[in-house]
Amino acid sequence: MNAIAEILRETIGEDDFNPKALKEKYLIERDKRLREDANDQYIEVTGDYSNYVDDPYVDVAERAPLFDEVECVIIGGGFGGLIMGGRLREAGFEDIRVIEQGGDFGGTWYWNRYPGAMCDVESYCYMPMLEELNYIPKHKYSYAPEIMEYAQNIARHYNLYNNSLLQTTVTAMEWAESVEKWIIETNRGDRMHARYVTLANGPLSRPKLPGITGINSFKGHTFHTSRWDYAYTGGNSEGNLDQLTDKAVGIIGTGATAVQCIPHLGAAAKQLYVFQRTPSSVDVRNNCETDPAWAESLRPGWQERRTSNFNILVSGGDQEEDLVSDGWTDIFRNLTGVAAKTASRRLGRRLTAKEKELLLEIADYKKMNSIRARAESIVNDPAVAEKLKPWYRQFCKRPCFHDEYLPTFNRPNVELVDSNGRGVERLTENGVVVNGNEYPVDCLIFATGFEVGTTYTRRAGFDIVGRSGQVLSQKWKQGLRTLHGLQTHGFPNCFFLGFTQSAVTVNVPQSLNEQARHVTYILSQVRARGKTTVEATIEGEAGWVSEMTSKAKMGEQFRAECTPGYYNNEGKTGNPNGFFSFAYGAGPLRFFEILKEWRLGGELDGCDIR
Ligand code: NDP
């Protein structure tokens, strides 16, 4: 194997490192961060903490409760709900109601308005239905306000505002056998009947807080990044946080969100402390405005072609051309496609699975070496640069791309407080304690992410009672059971969009689009056949659960060696609600094919239609 390993190393073009030593270093760094309480280290934002999820953007508008009936209810007005609404309208469904907790459409882009918020995935792929709306984003990577406005334009385009309930939270959902409809109740006292319900409540929508000792002792100002308090900081999504000029600010977390807002905090605050447990991998952003000549040159069907090209490349597939050509596709082109082809040419045969894995590992080390070298070349103080280096494989955590994050640590008013993997020790009345030192702050910002790995119904905020009184939380107690991630037996006319035994994609709206198309197809078939209910059969569901299980091992070893994070259940295997237990192991390309073949079959296999 050693001679082959040499060829693989030469193919990747990396000869100045020791893979064995790197692997050992990665495991040492992982072990520092492993903790027994894993997911339980986080606090649910209810009770004393519920103010962390209040909507800071609008006042509650009073309205009378509704008691009525709708054909299609969609829960969630983010991209999932919007695409679902749009596809249903296109298929001729008129009677649609979106129920959304926020004050407007937008989902994650409604809530996440923190300074610097933008999308890491190319806008021409990420923003769905661009051709339907005849819209071209302003930049290669869009900023949050444009994405939120665009989401609201989708709602207008498909007339989804009409009949929708904003600022409304579903509290209960129960199947009424006698009328074969769902009864939905909300926090506004509504009680409505619905024939079909689609849940599009988002995979990462509930903010989480770290269970730090003394979290309630801190007397200063606090908020979570997904509820940014501009009344306190001043400024807006573009920055200019002018009320922080006399403030000492602390931020806990250095994930994708923190990477985007820290440059603005660093530019404004009198003093900024960045409390770090694990550094992110931060690569080049290189954003640019959309070239009007390029936009002009686009021909019908362009978005589907581009999105599919991107998805194939970032799922490890091969494409003649890389249309997006950015940090994401660069990672995968190097990790898989080109390198594997070159190596197999040199060996005169196809690579074995083991050789492919080795190639991947070497390419990964190379990529991460370049990320670490980037920190070193940008950050002036070598000791600080060292602490900003990520020691894990590229997809252990979500890769970040930013050009101003690392330079922020060259500012004299910004201090990186690295906890050497242990995290914040405790909070006091005045501030934050790390490594035994207290850092007094006026304001503490939690950039600590969102619930992943807790049960579906806990994250949804309500349970669902299906046929014969069966409760969803009970049914899914030992893990999800679905047909294609979209339906579950005993819960007729109910569909789940998102990551519930379907495909996890880099470009999330693409997966939502495929799912919405599929649900729309099913409902159109039910209608065309003059029926009114559709439900996954026990056999249909069992078939998909077995397919999920047979592919579940993919990536398990990789994740077990990763530093903890939500991708690997905070380092604990076996959580039936873990992020990747929701994901089809054979990947999105195969998943989309399966859905397509199923539709082409035309038999609605595994569904009972009445
Ligand atoms: P993450 O879950 O990625 O990050 C949470 C951060 O909080 C981590 O750095 C974590 O450290 C830290 N943390 C948690 N507890 C403690 C503690 N006790 N002490 C110190 N630090 C602590 O949340 P984000 O909001 O950053 O991102 C969530 C997801 O949202 C991303 O993965 C991405 O999918 C999405 N996102 C997408 C963007 C886009 O461009 N499309 C932009 C922003 C977010 P540790 O790593 O050690 O756990």
PDB file of N, CA and C in Angstrom, residues 570-610:
ATOM      1  N   GLU A 570     -22.425  15.948  18.582  1.00  0.00           N
ATOM      2  CA  GLU A 570     -21.498  16.384  19.628  1.00  0.00           C
ATOM      3  C   GLU A 570     -20.595  15.226  20.059  1.00  0.00           C
ATOM      4  N   GLY A 571     -20.243  14.390  19.081  1.00  0.00           N
ATOM      5  CA  GLY A 571     -19.268  13.332  19.350  1.00  0.00           C
ATOM      6  C   GLY A 571     -19.853  12.042  19.893  1.00  0.00           C
ATOM      7  N   LYS A 572     -21.174  11.965  19.995  1.00  0.00           N
ATOM      8  CA  LYS A 572     -21.777  10.759  20.566  1.00  0.00           C
ATOM      9  C   LYS A 572     -22.548  10.008  19.488  1.00  0.00           C
ATOM     10  N   THR A 573     -22.181   8.772  19.256  1.00  0.00           N
ATOM     11  CA  THR A 573     -22.893   8.018  18.221  1.00  0.00           C
ATOM     12  C   THR A 573     -24.179   7.437  18.807  1.00  0.00           C
ATOM     13  N   GLY A 574     -25.056   7.016  17.918  1.00  0.00           N
ATOM     14  CA  GLY A 574     -26.249   6.286  18.355  1.00  0.00           C
ATOM     15  C   GLY A 574     -27.444   7.155  18.698  1.00  0.00           C
ATOM     16  N   ASN A 575     -27.367   8.469  18.497  1.00  0.00           N
ATOM     17  CA  ASN A 575     -28.546   9.299  18.752  1.00  0.00           C
ATOM     18  C   ASN A 575     -29.519   9.147  17.572  1.00  0.00           C
ATOM     19  N   PRO A 576     -30.734   8.605  17.833  1.00  0.00           N
ATOM     20  CA  PRO A 576     -31.654   8.369  16.716  1.00  0.00           C
ATOM     21  C   PRO A 576     -32.133   9.675  16.079  1.00  0.00           C
ATOM     22  N   ASN A 577     -31.884  10.803  16.754  1.00  0.00           N
ATOM     23  CA  ASN A 577     -32.290  12.093  16.190  1.00  0.00           C
ATOM     24  C   ASN A 577     -31.112  12.897  15.662  1.00  0.00           C
ATOM     25  N   GLY A 578     -29.959  12.259  15.549  1.00  0.00           N
ATOM     26  CA  GLY A 578     -28.759  12.962  15.088  1.00  0.00           C
ATOM     27  C   GLY A 578     -28.902  13.467  13.666  1.00  0.00           C
ATOM     28  N   PHE A 579     -28.135  14.495  13.342  1.00  0.00           N
ATOM     29  CA  PHE A 579     -28.253  15.176  12.047  1.00  0.00           C
ATOM     30  C   PHE A 579     -28.163  14.193  10.886  1.00  0.00           C
ATOM     31  N   PHE A 580     -27.161  13.294  10.924  1.00  0.00           N
ATOM     32  CA  PHE A 580     -26.974  12.410   9.779  1.00  0.00           C
ATOM     33  C   PHE A 580     -27.844  11.162   9.837  1.00  0.00           C
ATOM     34  N   SER A 581     -28.577  10.974  10.971  1.00  0.00           N
ATOM     35  CA  SER A 581     -29.529   9.861  10.938  1.00  0.00           C
ATOM     36  C   SER A 581     -30.759  10.293  10.152  1.00  0.00           C
ATOM     37  N   PHE A 582     -30.857  11.588   9.852  1.00  0.00           N
ATOM     38  CA  PHE A 582     -31.954  12.092   9.016  1.00  0.00           C
ATOM     39  C   PHE A 582     -31.589  12.011   7.532  1.00  0.00           C
ATOM     40  N   ALA A 583     -30.311  11.762   7.246  1.00  0.00           N
ATOM     41  CA  ALA A 583     -29.835  11.933   5.874  1.00  0.00           C
ATOM     42  C   ALA A 583     -29.680  10.591   5.167  1.00  0.00           C
ATOM     43  N   TYR A 584     -30.117  10.546   3.929  1.00  0.00           N
ATOM     44  CA  TYR A 584     -29.982   9.323   3.149  1.00  0.00           C
ATOM     45  C   TYR A 584     -28.496   9.117   2.837  1.00  0.00           C
ATOM     46  N   GLY A 585     -27.972   7.977   3.280  1.00  0.00           N
ATOM     47  CA  GLY A 585     -26.531   7.732   3.211  1.00  0.00           C
ATOM     48  C   GLY A 585     -25.955   7.681   1.810  1.00  0.00           C
ATOM     49  N   ALA A 586     -26.772   7.318   0.821  1.00  0.00           N
ATOM     50  CA  ALA A 586     -26.230   7.228  -0.544  1.00  0.00           C
ATOM     51  C   ALA A 586     -26.181   8.600  -1.219  1.00  0.00           C
ATOM     52  N   GLY A 587     -26.622   9.630  -0.500  1.00  0.00           N
ATOM     53  CA  GLY A 587     -26.434  10.996  -0.997  1.00  0.00           C
ATOM     54  C   GLY A 587     -27.581  11.532  -1.831  1.00  0.00           C
ATOM     55  N   PRO A 588     -27.536  12.843  -2.066  1.00  0.00           N
ATOM     56  CA  PRO A 588     -28.660  13.502  -2.736  1.00  0.00           C
ATOM     57  C   PRO A 588     -28.873  13.070  -4.190  1.00  0.00           C
ATOM     58  N   LEU A 589     -27.793  12.756  -4.912  1.00  0.00           N
ATOM     59  CA  LEU A 589     -27.986  12.403  -6.327  1.00  0.00           C
ATOM     60  C   LEU A 589     -28.867  11.168  -6.432  1.00  0.00           C
ATOM     61  N   ARG A 590     -28.512  10.159  -5.642  1.00  0.00           N
ATOM     62  CA  ARG A 590     -29.290   8.920  -5.664  1.00  0.00           C
ATOM     63  C   ARG A 590     -30.707   9.169  -5.127  1.00  0.00           C
ATOM     64  N   PHE A 591     -30.811   9.996  -4.096  1.00  0.00           N
ATOM     65  CA  PHE A 591     -32.131  10.266  -3.513  1.00  0.00           C
ATOM     66  C   PHE A 591     -33.059  10.912  -4.548  1.00  0.00           C
ATOM     67  N   PHE A 592     -32.545  11.898  -5.257  1.00  0.00           N
ATOM     68  CA  PHE A 592     -33.394  12.575  -6.252  1.00  0.00           C
ATOM     69  C   PHE A 592     -33.790  11.604  -7.364  1.00  0.00           C
ATOM     70  N   GLU A 593     -32.851  10.727  -7.735  1.00  0.00           N
ATOM     71  CA  GLU A 593     -33.161   9.713  -8.759  1.00  0.00           C
ATOM     72  C   GLU A 593     -34.293   8.800  -8.280  1.00  0.00           C
ATOM     73  N   ILE A 594     -34.196   8.393  -7.012  1.00  0.00           N
ATOM     74  CA  ILE A 594     -35.220   7.486  -6.459  1.00  0.00           C
ATOM     75  C   ILE A 594     -36.599   8.146  -6.535  1.00  0.00           C
ATOM     76  N   LEU A 595     -36.657   9.417  -6.154  1.00  0.00           N
ATOM     77  CA  LEU A 595     -37.952  10.117  -6.205  1.00  0.00           C
ATOM     78  C   LEU A 595     -38.460  10.178  -7.646  1.00  0.00           C
ATOM     79  N   LYS A 596     -37.545  10.482  -8.559  1.00  0.00           N
ATOM     80  CA  LYS A 596     -37.937  10.624  -9.963  1.00  0.00           C
ATOM     81  C   LYS A 596     -38.443   9.290 -10.526  1.00  0.00           C
ATOM     82  N   GLU A 597     -37.689   8.222 -10.241  1.00  0.00           N
ATOM     83  CA  GLU A 597     -38.095   6.893 -10.733  1.00  0.00           C
ATOM     84  C   GLU A 597     -39.458   6.529 -10.159  1.00  0.00           C
ATOM     85  N   TRP A 598     -39.669   6.862  -8.914  1.00  0.00           N
ATOM     86  CA  TRP A 598     -40.944   6.552  -8.237  1.00  0.00           C
ATOM     87  C   TRP A 598     -42.098   7.275  -8.941  1.00  0.00           C
ATOM     88  N   ARG A 599     -41.852   8.543  -9.282  1.00  0.00           N
ATOM     89  CA  ARG A 599     -42.917   9.305  -9.965  1.00  0.00           C
ATOM     90  C   ARG A 599     -43.170   8.728 -11.354  1.00  0.00           C
ATOM     91  N   LEU A 600     -42.061   8.384 -12.036  1.00  0.00           N
ATOM     92  CA  LEU A 600     -42.220   7.839 -13.390  1.00  0.00           C
ATOM     93  C   LEU A 600     -42.987   6.515 -13.355  1.00  0.00           C
ATOM     94  N   GLY A 601     -42.797   5.755 -12.281  1.00  0.00           N
ATOM     95  CA  GLY A 601     -43.511   4.482 -12.130  1.00  0.00           C
ATOM     96  C   GLY A 601     -45.024   4.701 -12.130  1.00  0.00           C
ATOM     97  N   GLY A 602     -45.443   5.845 -11.610  1.00  0.00           N
ATOM     98  CA  GLY A 602     -46.848   6.235 -11.646  1.00  0.00           C
ATOM     99  C   GLY A 602     -47.782   5.420 -10.767  1.00  0.00           C
ATOM    100  N   GLU A 603     -47.226   4.498  -9.960  1.00  0.00           N
ATOM    101  CA  GLU A 603     -48.097   3.602  -9.172  1.00  0.00           C
ATOM    102  C   GLU A 603     -48.282   4.072  -7.732  1.00  0.00           C
ATOM    103  N   LEU A 604     -47.587   5.112  -7.369  1.00  0.00           N
ATOM    104  CA  LEU A 604     -47.568   5.587  -5.971  1.00  0.00           C
ATOM    105  C   LEU A 604     -47.296   4.428  -5.003  1.00  0.00           C
ATOM    106  N   ASP A 605     -46.256   3.702  -5.345  1.00  0.00           N
ATOM    107  CA  ASP A 605     -45.861   2.543  -4.540  1.00  0.00           C
ATOM    108  C   ASP A 605     -45.666   2.907  -3.078  1.00  0.00           C
ATOM    109  N   GLY A 606     -46.225   2.115  -2.213  1.00  0.00           N
ATOM    110  CA  GLY A 606     -46.024   2.358  -0.783  1.00  0.00           C
ATOM    111  C   GLY A 606     -46.985   3.391  -0.227  1.00  0.00           C
ATOM    112  N   CYS A 607     -47.928   3.841  -1.048  1.00  0.00           N
ATOM    113  CA  CYS A 607     -48.940   4.788  -0.560  1.00  0.00           C
ATOM    114  C   CYS A 607     -50.319   4.151  -0.692  1.00  0.00           C
ATOM    115  N   ASP A 608     -51.137   4.424   0.278  1.00  0.00           N
ATOM    116  CA  ASP A 608     -52.514   3.963   0.228  1.00  0.00           C
ATOM    117  C   ASP A 608     -53.375   5.198  -0.079  1.00  0.00           C
ATOM    118  N   ILE A 609     -54.116   5.114  -1.185  1.00  0.00           N
ATOM    119  CA  ILE A 609     -54.933   6.277  -1.565  1.00  0.00           C
ATOM    120  C   ILE A 609     -56.397   5.900  -1.453  1.00  0.00           C
ATOM    121  N   ARG A 610     -57.153   6.777  -0.788  1.00  0.00           N
ATOM    122  CA  ARG A 610     -58.583   6.457  -0.645  1.00  0.00           C
ATOM    123  C   ARG A 610     -59.425   7.651  -1.049  1.00  0.00           C
TER     124      ARG A 610
END
